[in-house]
Amino acid sequence: MNENGLVSAGEDGSEKIVPNGKDYGAADRRKDSKTNLVYSVDDAVNKVGYGKFQLRLTFLAGLGWLADAFEIFVLSVIGEFMACDWTLFRWQIALLTSIVFAGIMVGSPVLGAVADVYGRKRSLAVSSLLLFLFGAVSAASPSFVWMVIFRSCMGFSLGGIAQGVTLNSEYCPTNVRGKAGFFICYFWSFGSLGVVLLMWLVMEFIGSWRILLLFVSVPCLIVVLSLKWYPESARYYLVSDQRDRAVEILNTMAKMNCQELPSGELTKVGLDIKRGRLQDLLGKGYRRTSLLFWYIWFATAFGYFGIALLSPLIIQKGNLVADDTNGTFMQGMNDPVPCATFTRQNYLDMLWTSAAEFPGLIVFTFLVEHVRRKLLLSVACVASSFSIILLLMKTHKIVILLFLFVARALLCAIFQLNYIMTSEAYPTTIRAVGMGAGTAFCRLGGLIVPYIAQVLVIEQPVIAICLLGGLVFLAGVAAVFLPFETKGIDMKESHSG
């Protein structure tokens, strides 16, 4: 602490003085110019601790993650189910997946900017309502073209769901912020298991992919109905000249947790700062951080969704290497896709490979508060890249499934670690748009990877797997060069100064 301002980490790791009125993320209370005690939002959150308020918010944000998982994981098989009614080619299956990620890539920064300018809760409301509407209406698509249109709009809507993580992180005490972020990811993994069970039940007893898509949209409806219990971000209120509302929601948090706020008044923040501007992510203070995070987001999604899309193929066939010298066992991209015929054992295999995410999450939930974030991210990326490469081995199916298990566990944990670190790295005035931009690059990876995991792998499995593993390995290298460590830091309110 400096009498003229706060000591804050810059991108070069050095300490700099940030003038009062610009950055109020300090853990220590101080006196204003009139010698009255003031406290920051971090002071309030750290004093009140992690209690009922945060648990409820984690559950609500987790519901959004559950809905997201349902809509994303159904993409790995829905095309093959649709092939029972329509004549589809492999490239169309890849297009259907890519168009969803293209929608998310556009929606993420747009809805992120909305969250910074108009509030986290409003962005979530728009996102979840549109997600339910377009997800449900896609079940009635009269043709493949209409399916592509509806799913692209659904993808745009998915772009705002990540703001639940932003909102949750803004109310978590510094010492458990990482752990709380991983709590949300458990809902994602439950969603990946739930959609497999749903596919099994619907396709086994009803046999209609339209009914399947209708049921998949139900979690989105639950999110819409739960919106009234979402609090708005106190940090957003503070930087948007709604200080009284910020105090009100902090008082609500303290009462729910049976605690008291720090003595004094909530600090004031300079209001001359523009919020939610994409260009500020590339300003002098955050350029290096943004560029590195964007690549890490891209590579992580490329690896994670690539493995998710490959999982049904590996489960059905046992490995990625052909048994003869004439090519692979998979179809050419211009051949019609056959109607999906998943056996009971196939569904069981998908369930336990999806369950692979839980061991990784449990381990990372512990490690995230005991190991430096940068080191954890880097080592996990390198380890997962080797697990991906090992999928090329020609060995027993159970061994290949074990490598798939490990790769998926690590990549899921890396994915959530990206969300946690991104929310910690940016200040309130650009935190949501920073999350949105990172998610956009994430979905860019998801947009491209179907042509690798569903098309290129048909003729060149070695090249496809090496691309997946190589990009994730480089993400581990990029993590080393992130400008500063985010573990244990206070959240800044403004990017100025």
CSV table of N, CA and C in Angstrom, one decimal, residues 81-227:
chain,number,residue,atom,x,y,z
A,81,PHE,N,-28.1,-39.2,-36.1
A,81,PHE,CA,-29.5,-39.5,-35.8
A,81,PHE,C,-30.4,-38.9,-36.9
A,82,MET,N,-30.1,-37.7,-37.3
A,82,MET,CA,-30.8,-37.0,-38.4
A,82,MET,C,-30.7,-37.7,-39.7
A,83,ALA,N,-29.6,-38.4,-39.9
A,83,ALA,CA,-29.3,-39.2,-41.2
A,83,ALA,C,-30.4,-40.3,-41.4
A,84,CYS,N,-31.1,-40.6,-40.3
A,84,CYS,CA,-32.1,-41.7,-40.4
A,84,CYS,C,-33.3,-41.1,-41.2
A,85,ASP,N,-33.5,-39.8,-41.2
A,85,ASP,CA,-34.6,-39.2,-41.9
A,85,ASP,C,-34.2,-38.4,-43.2
A,86,TRP,N,-33.0,-37.8,-43.1
A,86,TRP,CA,-32.5,-37.0,-44.3
A,86,TRP,C,-31.2,-37.6,-44.8
A,87,THR,N,-31.0,-37.4,-46.1
A,87,THR,CA,-29.7,-37.8,-46.7
A,87,THR,C,-28.7,-36.8,-46.4
A,88,LEU,N,-27.7,-37.1,-45.6
A,88,LEU,CA,-26.7,-36.2,-45.2
A,88,LEU,C,-25.3,-36.7,-45.5
A,89,PHE,N,-24.3,-35.8,-45.8
A,89,PHE,CA,-23.0,-36.2,-46.0
A,89,PHE,C,-22.1,-35.7,-44.8
A,90,ARG,N,-20.9,-36.3,-44.8
A,90,ARG,CA,-20.0,-36.0,-43.6
A,90,ARG,C,-19.8,-34.5,-43.5
A,91,TRP,N,-19.6,-33.8,-44.6
A,91,TRP,CA,-19.3,-32.4,-44.5
A,91,TRP,C,-20.5,-31.6,-43.9
A,92,GLN,N,-21.7,-32.1,-44.1
A,92,GLN,CA,-22.8,-31.4,-43.6
A,92,GLN,C,-22.9,-31.6,-42.0
A,93,ILE,N,-22.5,-32.8,-41.6
A,93,ILE,CA,-22.4,-33.0,-40.1
A,93,ILE,C,-21.5,-32.1,-39.5
A,94,ALA,N,-20.3,-31.9,-40.1
A,94,ALA,CA,-19.3,-30.9,-39.6
A,94,ALA,C,-19.8,-29.5,-39.7
A,95,LEU,N,-20.6,-29.2,-40.7
A,95,LEU,CA,-21.1,-27.8,-40.9
A,95,LEU,C,-22.1,-27.5,-39.7
A,96,LEU,N,-22.9,-28.5,-39.4
A,96,LEU,CA,-23.9,-28.3,-38.4
A,96,LEU,C,-23.3,-28.0,-37.0
A,97,THR,N,-22.1,-28.7,-36.8
A,97,THR,CA,-21.4,-28.4,-35.5
A,97,THR,C,-20.7,-27.0,-35.6
A,98,SER,N,-20.1,-26.7,-36.7
A,98,SER,CA,-19.4,-25.5,-36.9
A,98,SER,C,-20.3,-24.3,-36.8
A,99,ILE,N,-21.5,-24.4,-37.4
A,99,ILE,CA,-22.4,-23.2,-37.4
A,99,ILE,C,-22.8,-22.8,-36.0
A,100,VAL,N,-22.9,-23.8,-35.1
A,100,VAL,CA,-23.2,-23.5,-33.7
A,100,VAL,C,-22.1,-22.7,-33.1
A,101,PHE,N,-20.8,-23.1,-33.3
A,101,PHE,CA,-19.7,-22.4,-32.7
A,101,PHE,C,-19.5,-21.1,-33.4
A,102,ALA,N,-19.9,-20.9,-34.7
A,102,ALA,CA,-19.8,-19.6,-35.3
A,102,ALA,C,-20.7,-18.6,-34.6
A,103,GLY,N,-21.9,-19.1,-34.3
A,103,GLY,CA,-22.9,-18.3,-33.6
A,103,GLY,C,-22.4,-17.9,-32.2
A,104,ILE,N,-21.8,-18.8,-31.5
A,104,ILE,CA,-21.2,-18.5,-30.2
A,104,ILE,C,-20.1,-17.5,-30.3
A,105,MET,N,-19.3,-17.6,-31.4
A,105,MET,CA,-18.1,-16.7,-31.6
A,105,MET,C,-18.6,-15.3,-31.8
A,106,VAL,N,-19.7,-15.1,-32.4
A,106,VAL,CA,-20.3,-13.7,-32.6
A,106,VAL,C,-21.0,-13.3,-31.3
A,107,GLY,N,-21.8,-14.2,-30.7
A,107,GLY,CA,-22.6,-13.8,-29.6
A,107,GLY,C,-21.8,-13.5,-28.3
A,108,SER,N,-20.6,-14.2,-28.1
A,108,SER,CA,-19.9,-14.0,-26.9
A,108,SER,C,-19.4,-12.6,-26.7
A,109,PRO,N,-18.7,-12.0,-27.6
A,109,PRO,CA,-18.3,-10.6,-27.4
A,109,PRO,C,-19.5,-9.6,-27.4
A,110,VAL,N,-20.5,-9.9,-28.2
A,110,VAL,CA,-21.7,-9.0,-28.2
A,110,VAL,C,-22.4,-9.0,-26.8
A,111,LEU,N,-22.7,-10.2,-26.3
A,111,LEU,CA,-23.4,-10.3,-25.1
A,111,LEU,C,-22.4,-10.0,-23.9
A,112,GLY,N,-21.1,-10.1,-24.1
A,112,GLY,CA,-20.2,-9.7,-23.1
A,112,GLY,C,-20.2,-8.2,-22.9
A,113,ALA,N,-20.2,-7.5,-24.1
A,113,ALA,CA,-20.3,-6.0,-24.0
A,113,ALA,C,-21.6,-5.6,-23.4
A,114,VAL,N,-22.7,-6.3,-23.7
A,114,VAL,CA,-24.0,-6.0,-23.0
A,114,VAL,C,-23.9,-6.1,-21.5
A,115,ALA,N,-23.2,-7.2,-21.1
A,115,ALA,CA,-23.0,-7.4,-19.6
A,115,ALA,C,-22.3,-6.3,-18.9
A,116,ASP,N,-21.2,-5.8,-19.6
A,116,ASP,CA,-20.5,-4.7,-19.0
A,116,ASP,C,-21.2,-3.3,-19.0
A,117,VAL,N,-22.1,-3.1,-20.0
A,117,VAL,CA,-22.8,-1.8,-20.2
A,117,VAL,C,-24.1,-1.9,-19.5
A,118,TYR,N,-24.8,-3.0,-19.6
A,118,TYR,CA,-26.2,-3.0,-19.0
A,118,TYR,C,-26.4,-4.0,-17.9
A,119,GLY,N,-25.4,-4.7,-17.5
A,119,GLY,CA,-25.4,-5.6,-16.4
A,119,GLY,C,-25.3,-7.1,-16.7
A,120,ARG,N,-24.8,-7.8,-15.8
A,120,ARG,CA,-24.6,-9.3,-16.0
A,120,ARG,C,-25.9,-10.0,-16.1
A,121,LYS,N,-26.9,-9.6,-15.3
A,121,LYS,CA,-28.2,-10.3,-15.2
A,121,LYS,C,-28.9,-10.1,-16.5
A,122,ARG,N,-28.9,-8.9,-17.1
A,122,ARG,CA,-29.7,-8.7,-18.3
A,122,ARG,C,-29.1,-9.5,-19.5
A,123,SER,N,-27.8,-9.6,-19.5
A,123,SER,CA,-27.1,-10.4,-20.5
A,123,SER,C,-27.5,-11.8,-20.4
A,124,LEU,N,-27.5,-12.3,-19.2
A,124,LEU,CA,-27.9,-13.7,-19.0
A,124,LEU,C,-29.3,-14.0,-19.3
A,125,ALA,N,-30.2,-13.0,-19.0
A,125,ALA,CA,-31.6,-13.1,-19.4
A,125,ALA,C,-31.9,-13.2,-20.9
A,126,VAL,N,-31.2,-12.3,-21.6
A,126,VAL,CA,-31.4,-12.4,-23.1
A,126,VAL,C,-30.8,-13.7,-23.6
A,127,SER,N,-29.7,-14.1,-23.1
A,127,SER,CA,-29.0,-15.3,-23.6
A,127,SER,C,-29.9,-16.5,-23.4
A,128,SER,N,-30.3,-16.7,-22.1
A,128,SER,CA,-31.0,-17.9,-21.8
A,128,SER,C,-32.4,-18.0,-22.4
A,129,LEU,N,-33.1,-16.9,-22.6
A,129,LEU,CA,-34.4,-16.9,-23.2
A,129,LEU,C,-34.3,-17.3,-24.7
A,130,LEU,N,-33.3,-16.6,-25.4
A,130,LEU,CA,-33.1,-17.0,-26.8
A,130,LEU,C,-32.6,-18.4,-27.0
A,131,LEU,N,-31.8,-18.8,-26.1
A,131,LEU,CA,-31.3,-20.2,-26.1
A,131,LEU,C,-32.4,-21.2,-26.1
A,132,PHE,N,-33.3,-21.0,-25.2
A,132,PHE,CA,-34.5,-21.9,-25.1
A,132,PHE,C,-35.3,-21.9,-26.3
A,133,LEU,N,-35.6,-20.7,-26.8
A,133,LEU,CA,-36.5,-20.5,-28.0
A,133,LEU,C,-35.9,-21.2,-29.2
A,134,PHE,N,-34.7,-20.9,-29.5
A,134,PHE,CA,-34.1,-21.4,-30.8
A,134,PHE,C,-33.7,-22.9,-30.6
A,135,GLY,N,-33.4,-23.3,-29.4
A,135,GLY,CA,-33.1,-24.7,-29.1
A,135,GLY,C,-34.3,-25.6,-29.3
A,136,ALA,N,-35.5,-25.1,-28.8
A,136,ALA,CA,-36.7,-25.9,-28.9
A,136,ALA,C,-37.2,-25.9,-30.4
A,137,VAL,N,-37.2,-24.7,-31.0
A,137,VAL,CA,-37.8,-24.6,-32.4
A,137,VAL,C,-37.0,-25.4,-33.4
A,138,SER,N,-35.7,-25.7,-33.1
A,138,SER,CA,-34.9,-26.4,-34.0
A,138,SER,C,-35.4,-27.9,-34.1
A,139,ALA,N,-36.1,-28.3,-33.1
A,139,ALA,CA,-36.7,-29.7,-33.2
A,139,ALA,C,-37.7,-29.8,-34.2
A,140,ALA,N,-38.3,-28.7,-34.7
A,140,ALA,CA,-39.3,-28.7,-35.7
A,140,ALA,C,-38.8,-28.3,-37.1
A,141,SER,N,-37.5,-28.3,-37.2
A,141,SER,CA,-36.9,-27.9,-38.5
A,141,SER,C,-37.4,-28.8,-39.7
A,142,PRO,N,-37.9,-28.2,-40.7
A,142,PRO,CA,-38.5,-28.9,-41.9
A,142,PRO,C,-37.4,-29.5,-42.8
A,143,SER,N,-36.2,-28.9,-42.7
A,143,SER,CA,-35.1,-29.3,-43.6
A,143,SER,C,-33.8,-29.0,-43.0
A,144,PHE,N,-32.7,-29.5,-43.6
A,144,PHE,CA,-31.4,-29.3,-43.1
A,144,PHE,C,-31.0,-27.8,-43.0
A,145,VAL,N,-31.4,-27.1,-44.1
A,145,VAL,CA,-31.1,-25.7,-44.2
A,145,VAL,C,-31.7,-24.9,-43.0
A,146,TRP,N,-33.0,-25.2,-42.6
A,146,TRP,CA,-33.6,-24.6,-41.5
A,146,TRP,C,-32.9,-25.0,-40.2
A,147,MET,N,-32.5,-26.2,-40.1
A,147,MET,CA,-31.8,-26.7,-38.9
A,147,MET,C,-30.5,-25.9,-38.7
A,148,VAL,N,-29.8,-25.6,-39.8
A,148,VAL,CA,-28.5,-24.8,-39.7
A,148,VAL,C,-28.9,-23.4,-39.3
A,149,ILE,N,-29.9,-22.8,-39.8
A,149,ILE,CA,-30.3,-21.5,-39.4
A,149,ILE,C,-30.7,-21.4,-37.9
A,150,PHE,N,-31.5,-22.3,-37.5
A,150,PHE,CA,-31.9,-22.3,-36.0
A,150,PHE,C,-30.8,-22.6,-35.1
A,151,ARG,N,-29.9,-23.5,-35.5
A,151,ARG,CA,-28.8,-23.8,-34.6
A,151,ARG,C,-27.7,-22.7,-34.6
A,152,SER,N,-27.6,-21.9,-35.6
A,152,SER,CA,-26.7,-20.8,-35.6
A,152,SER,C,-27.2,-19.7,-34.6
A,153,CYS,N,-28.5,-19.5,-34.7
A,153,CYS,CA,-29.1,-18.5,-33.7
A,153,CYS,C,-29.0,-19.0,-32.3
A,154,MET,N,-29.2,-20.3,-32.1
A,154,MET,CA,-29.0,-20.9,-30.8
A,154,MET,C,-27.5,-20.7,-30.3
A,155,GLY,N,-26.6,-20.9,-31.2
A,155,GLY,CA,-25.2,-20.7,-30.9
A,155,GLY,C,-24.9,-19.2,-30.4
A,156,PHE,N,-25.5,-18.2,-31.1
A,156,PHE,CA,-25.4,-16.9,-30.7
A,156,PHE,C,-25.9,-16.7,-29.3
A,157,SER,N,-27.0,-17.3,-28.9
A,157,SER,CA,-27.5,-17.2,-27.6
A,157,SER,C,-26.6,-17.8,-26.6
A,158,LEU,N,-25.9,-18.9,-26.9
A,158,LEU,CA,-25.0,-19.6,-26.0
A,158,LEU,C,-23.9,-18.7,-25.6
A,159,GLY,N,-23.6,-17.7,-26.4
A,159,GLY,CA,-22.5,-16.8,-26.1
A,159,GLY,C,-22.6,-16.0,-24.8
A,160,GLY,N,-23.8,-15.9,-24.2
A,160,GLY,CA,-23.9,-15.1,-23.0
A,160,GLY,C,-23.9,-15.9,-21.7
A,161,ILE,N,-24.0,-17.3,-21.9
A,161,ILE,CA,-24.1,-18.1,-20.7
A,161,ILE,C,-22.8,-18.0,-19.8
A,162,ALA,N,-21.7,-17.7,-20.4
A,162,ALA,CA,-20.4,-17.6,-19.6
A,162,ALA,C,-20.5,-16.5,-18.6
A,163,GLN,N,-21.4,-15.5,-18.8
A,163,GLN,CA,-21.5,-14.4,-17.8
A,163,GLN,C,-21.9,-14.9,-16.4
A,164,GLY,N,-22.4,-16.1,-16.3
A,164,GLY,CA,-22.7,-16.7,-15.0
A,164,GLY,C,-21.5,-16.9,-14.2
A,165,VAL,N,-20.4,-17.3,-14.9
A,165,VAL,CA,-19.1,-17.5,-14.3
A,165,VAL,C,-18.5,-16.2,-13.9
A,166,THR,N,-18.7,-15.2,-14.7
A,166,THR,CA,-18.2,-13.8,-14.4
A,166,THR,C,-18.9,-13.3,-13.1
A,167,LEU,N,-20.2,-13.5,-13.1
A,167,LEU,CA,-21.0,-13.0,-11.9
A,167,LEU,C,-20.6,-13.8,-10.6
A,168,ASN,N,-20.4,-15.1,-10.8
A,168,ASN,CA,-20.0,-15.9,-9.6
A,168,ASN,C,-18.7,-15.5,-9.1
A,169,SER,N,-17.7,-15.3,-10.0
A,169,SER,CA,-16.4,-14.9,-9.5
A,169,SER,C,-16.3,-13.6,-8.8
A,170,GLU,N,-17.2,-12.7,-9.2
A,170,GLU,CA,-17.2,-11.3,-8.6
A,170,GLU,C,-17.8,-11.3,-7.2
A,171,TYR,N,-18.4,-12.4,-6.7
A,171,TYR,CA,-18.9,-12.5,-5.4
A,171,TYR,C,-18.1,-13.5,-4.5
A,172,CYS,N,-17.0,-14.1,-5.0
A,172,CYS,CA,-16.3,-15.1,-4.3
A,172,CYS,C,-15.1,-14.5,-3.6
A,173,PRO,N,-14.9,-14.9,-2.3
A,173,PRO,CA,-13.7,-14.4,-1.6
A,173,PRO,C,-12.4,-14.8,-2.4
A,174,THR,N,-11.4,-14.1,-2.2
A,174,THR,CA,-10.1,-14.3,-2.9
A,174,THR,C,-9.6,-15.7,-2.7
A,175,ASN,N,-9.7,-16.2,-1.4
A,175,ASN,CA,-9.0,-17.5,-1.1
A,175,ASN,C,-9.7,-18.7,-1.6
A,176,VAL,N,-11.0,-18.5,-2.1
A,176,VAL,CA,-11.7,-19.7,-2.6
A,176,VAL,C,-12.3,-19.5,-4.0
A,177,ARG,N,-11.8,-18.4,-4.7
A,177,ARG,CA,-12.3,-18.0,-6.0
A,177,ARG,C,-12.1,-19.1,-7.0
A,178,GLY,N,-10.9,-19.7,-7.0
A,178,GLY,CA,-10.6,-20.8,-7.9
A,178,GLY,C,-11.4,-22.0,-7.7
A,179,LYS,N,-11.5,-22.4,-6.4
A,179,LYS,CA,-12.3,-23.6,-6.1
A,179,LYS,C,-13.8,-23.4,-6.4
A,180,ALA,N,-14.3,-22.2,-6.2
A,180,ALA,CA,-15.7,-22.0,-6.5
A,180,ALA,C,-16.0,-22.0,-8.0
A,181,GLY,N,-15.0,-21.6,-8.8
A,181,GLY,CA,-15.1,-21.7,-10.2
A,181,GLY,C,-15.2,-23.1,-10.7
A,182,PHE,N,-14.5,-24.0,-10.1
A,182,PHE,CA,-14.5,-25.4,-10.4
A,182,PHE,C,-15.8,-26.1,-10.0
A,183,PHE,N,-16.4,-25.5,-8.9
A,183,PHE,CA,-17.7,-26.1,-8.5
A,183,PHE,C,-18.8,-26.0,-9.6
A,184,ILE,N,-18.7,-24.8,-10.4
A,184,ILE,CA,-19.6,-24.6,-11.5
A,184,ILE,C,-19.4,-25.7,-12.6
A,185,CYS,N,-18.1,-26.0,-12.8
A,185,CYS,CA,-17.8,-27.0,-13.9
A,185,CYS,C,-18.4,-28.4,-13.6
A,186,TYR,N,-18.7,-28.7,-12.3
A,186,TYR,CA,-19.3,-30.0,-12.1
A,186,TYR,C,-20.6,-30.1,-12.8
A,187,PHE,N,-21.3,-29.0,-12.9
A,187,PHE,CA,-22.6,-29.0,-13.6
A,187,PHE,C,-22.4,-29.3,-15.0
A,188,TRP,N,-21.4,-28.7,-15.6
A,188,TRP,CA,-21.1,-29.0,-17.0
A,188,TRP,C,-20.9,-30.5,-17.2
A,189,SER,N,-20.1,-31.2,-16.3
A,189,SER,CA,-19.9,-32.6,-16.5
A,189,SER,C,-21.1,-33.4,-16.2
A,190,PHE,N,-22.0,-33.0,-15.3
A,190,PHE,CA,-23.3,-33.6,-15.1
A,190,PHE,C,-24.1,-33.5,-16.3
A,191,GLY,N,-24.0,-32.3,-17.0
A,191,GLY,CA,-24.7,-32.1,-18.2
A,191,GLY,C,-24.3,-33.1,-19.3
A,192,SER,N,-23.0,-33.3,-19.4
A,192,SER,CA,-22.4,-34.2,-20.5
A,192,SER,C,-22.9,-35.7,-20.2
A,193,LEU,N,-23.0,-36.0,-18.9
A,193,LEU,CA,-23.6,-37.4,-18.5
A,193,LEU,C,-25.1,-37.4,-18.8
A,194,GLY,N,-25.7,-36.3,-18.4
A,194,GLY,CA,-27.2,-36.3,-18.6
A,194,GLY,C,-27.6,-36.4,-20.0
A,195,VAL,N,-26.9,-35.7,-20.9
A,195,VAL,CA,-27.3,-35.8,-22.3
A,195,VAL,C,-27.1,-37.2,-22.9
A,196,VAL,N,-26.1,-37.9,-22.5
A,196,VAL,CA,-25.9,-39.3,-22.9
A,196,VAL,C,-27.1,-40.2,-22.4
A,197,LEU,N,-27.4,-40.0,-21.2
A,197,LEU,CA,-28.6,-40.8,-20.6
A,197,LEU,C,-29.9,-40.4,-21.4
A,198,LEU,N,-30.0,-39.1,-21.7
A,198,LEU,CA,-31.2,-38.7,-22.4
A,198,LEU,C,-31.3,-39.3,-23.8
A,199,MET,N,-30.1,-39.3,-24.5
A,199,MET,CA,-30.0,-39.9,-25.8
A,199,MET,C,-30.4,-41.4,-25.7
A,200,TRP,N,-29.9,-42.0,-24.8
A,200,TRP,CA,-30.1,-43.5,-24.6
A,200,TRP,C,-31.6,-43.7,-24.4
A,201,LEU,N,-32.2,-43.0,-23.5
A,201,LEU,CA,-33.7,-43.2,-23.2
A,201,LEU,C,-34.6,-42.9,-24.4
A,202,VAL,N,-34.3,-41.7,-25.0
A,202,VAL,CA,-35.2,-41.2,-26.1
A,202,VAL,C,-35.0,-42.1,-27.3
A,203,MET,N,-33.8,-42.3,-27.7
A,203,MET,CA,-33.5,-43.1,-29.0
A,203,MET,C,-33.9,-44.6,-28.8
A,204,GLU,N,-33.8,-45.1,-27.6
A,204,GLU,CA,-34.1,-46.5,-27.3
A,204,GLU,C,-35.6,-46.7,-27.3
A,205,PHE,N,-36.3,-45.8,-26.7
A,205,PHE,CA,-37.8,-46.1,-26.5
A,205,PHE,C,-38.7,-45.2,-27.4
A,206,ILE,N,-38.2,-44.1,-27.9
A,206,ILE,CA,-39.0,-43.2,-28.7
A,206,ILE,C,-38.5,-43.2,-30.2
A,207,GLY,N,-37.2,-43.2,-30.3
A,207,GLY,CA,-36.5,-43.2,-31.6
A,207,GLY,C,-36.7,-42.0,-32.4
A,208,SER,N,-36.8,-40.8,-31.8
A,208,SER,CA,-37.0,-39.5,-32.5
A,208,SER,C,-36.0,-38.5,-32.1
A,209,TRP,N,-35.2,-38.1,-33.0
A,209,TRP,CA,-34.2,-37.0,-32.7
A,209,TRP,C,-34.9,-35.7,-32.5
A,210,ARG,N,-36.1,-35.5,-33.0
A,210,ARG,CA,-36.8,-34.3,-32.7
A,210,ARG,C,-37.2,-34.2,-31.3
A,211,ILE,N,-37.7,-35.3,-30.7
A,211,ILE,CA,-38.1,-35.3,-29.3
A,211,ILE,C,-36.8,-35.1,-28.5
A,212,LEU,N,-35.7,-35.7,-28.9
A,212,LEU,CA,-34.5,-35.5,-28.2
A,212,LEU,C,-34.1,-34.1,-28.1
A,213,LEU,N,-34.1,-33.3,-29.2
A,213,LEU,CA,-33.8,-31.9,-29.2
A,213,LEU,C,-34.7,-31.1,-28.3
A,214,LEU,N,-36.0,-31.5,-28.3
A,214,LEU,CA,-37.0,-30.8,-27.5
A,214,LEU,C,-36.6,-31.0,-26.0
A,215,PHE,N,-36.3,-32.2,-25.6
A,215,PHE,CA,-35.9,-32.5,-24.2
A,215,PHE,C,-34.6,-31.8,-23.8
A,216,VAL,N,-33.7,-31.7,-24.8
A,216,VAL,CA,-32.4,-31.1,-24.6
A,216,VAL,C,-32.5,-29.6,-24.2
A,217,SER,N,-33.6,-29.0,-24.7
A,217,SER,CA,-33.8,-27.5,-24.4
A,217,SER,C,-34.5,-27.3,-23.1
A,218,VAL,N,-34.9,-28.3,-22.4
A,218,VAL,CA,-35.6,-28.1,-21.1
A,218,VAL,C,-34.7,-27.5,-20.0
A,219,PRO,N,-33.4,-27.9,-19.9
A,219,PRO,CA,-32.5,-27.1,-18.9
A,219,PRO,C,-32.4,-25.6,-19.2
A,220,CYS,N,-32.5,-25.2,-20.5
A,220,CYS,CA,-32.6,-23.8,-20.8
A,220,CYS,C,-33.8,-23.1,-20.2
A,221,LEU,N,-34.9,-23.8,-20.3
A,221,LEU,CA,-36.1,-23.3,-19.7
A,221,LEU,C,-36.0,-23.1,-18.2
A,222,ILE,N,-35.4,-24.1,-17.6
A,222,ILE,CA,-35.1,-24.0,-16.1
A,222,ILE,C,-34.3,-22.8,-15.8
A,223,VAL,N,-33.3,-22.5,-16.6
A,223,VAL,CA,-32.5,-21.3,-16.4
A,223,VAL,C,-33.3,-20.0,-16.5
A,224,VAL,N,-34.2,-20.0,-17.5
A,224,VAL,CA,-35.1,-18.8,-17.6
A,224,VAL,C,-35.9,-18.6,-16.4
A,225,LEU,N,-36.5,-19.7,-15.9
A,225,LEU,CA,-37.4,-19.6,-14.7
A,225,LEU,C,-36.6,-19.2,-13.5
A,226,SER,N,-35.3,-19.5,-13.4
A,226,SER,CA,-34.5,-19.2,-12.2
A,226,SER,C,-33.9,-17.8,-12.2
A,227,LEU,N,-34.1,-17.0,-13.3
A,227,LEU,CA,-33.5,-15.7,-13.4
A,227,LEU,C,-33.9,-14.8,-12.2
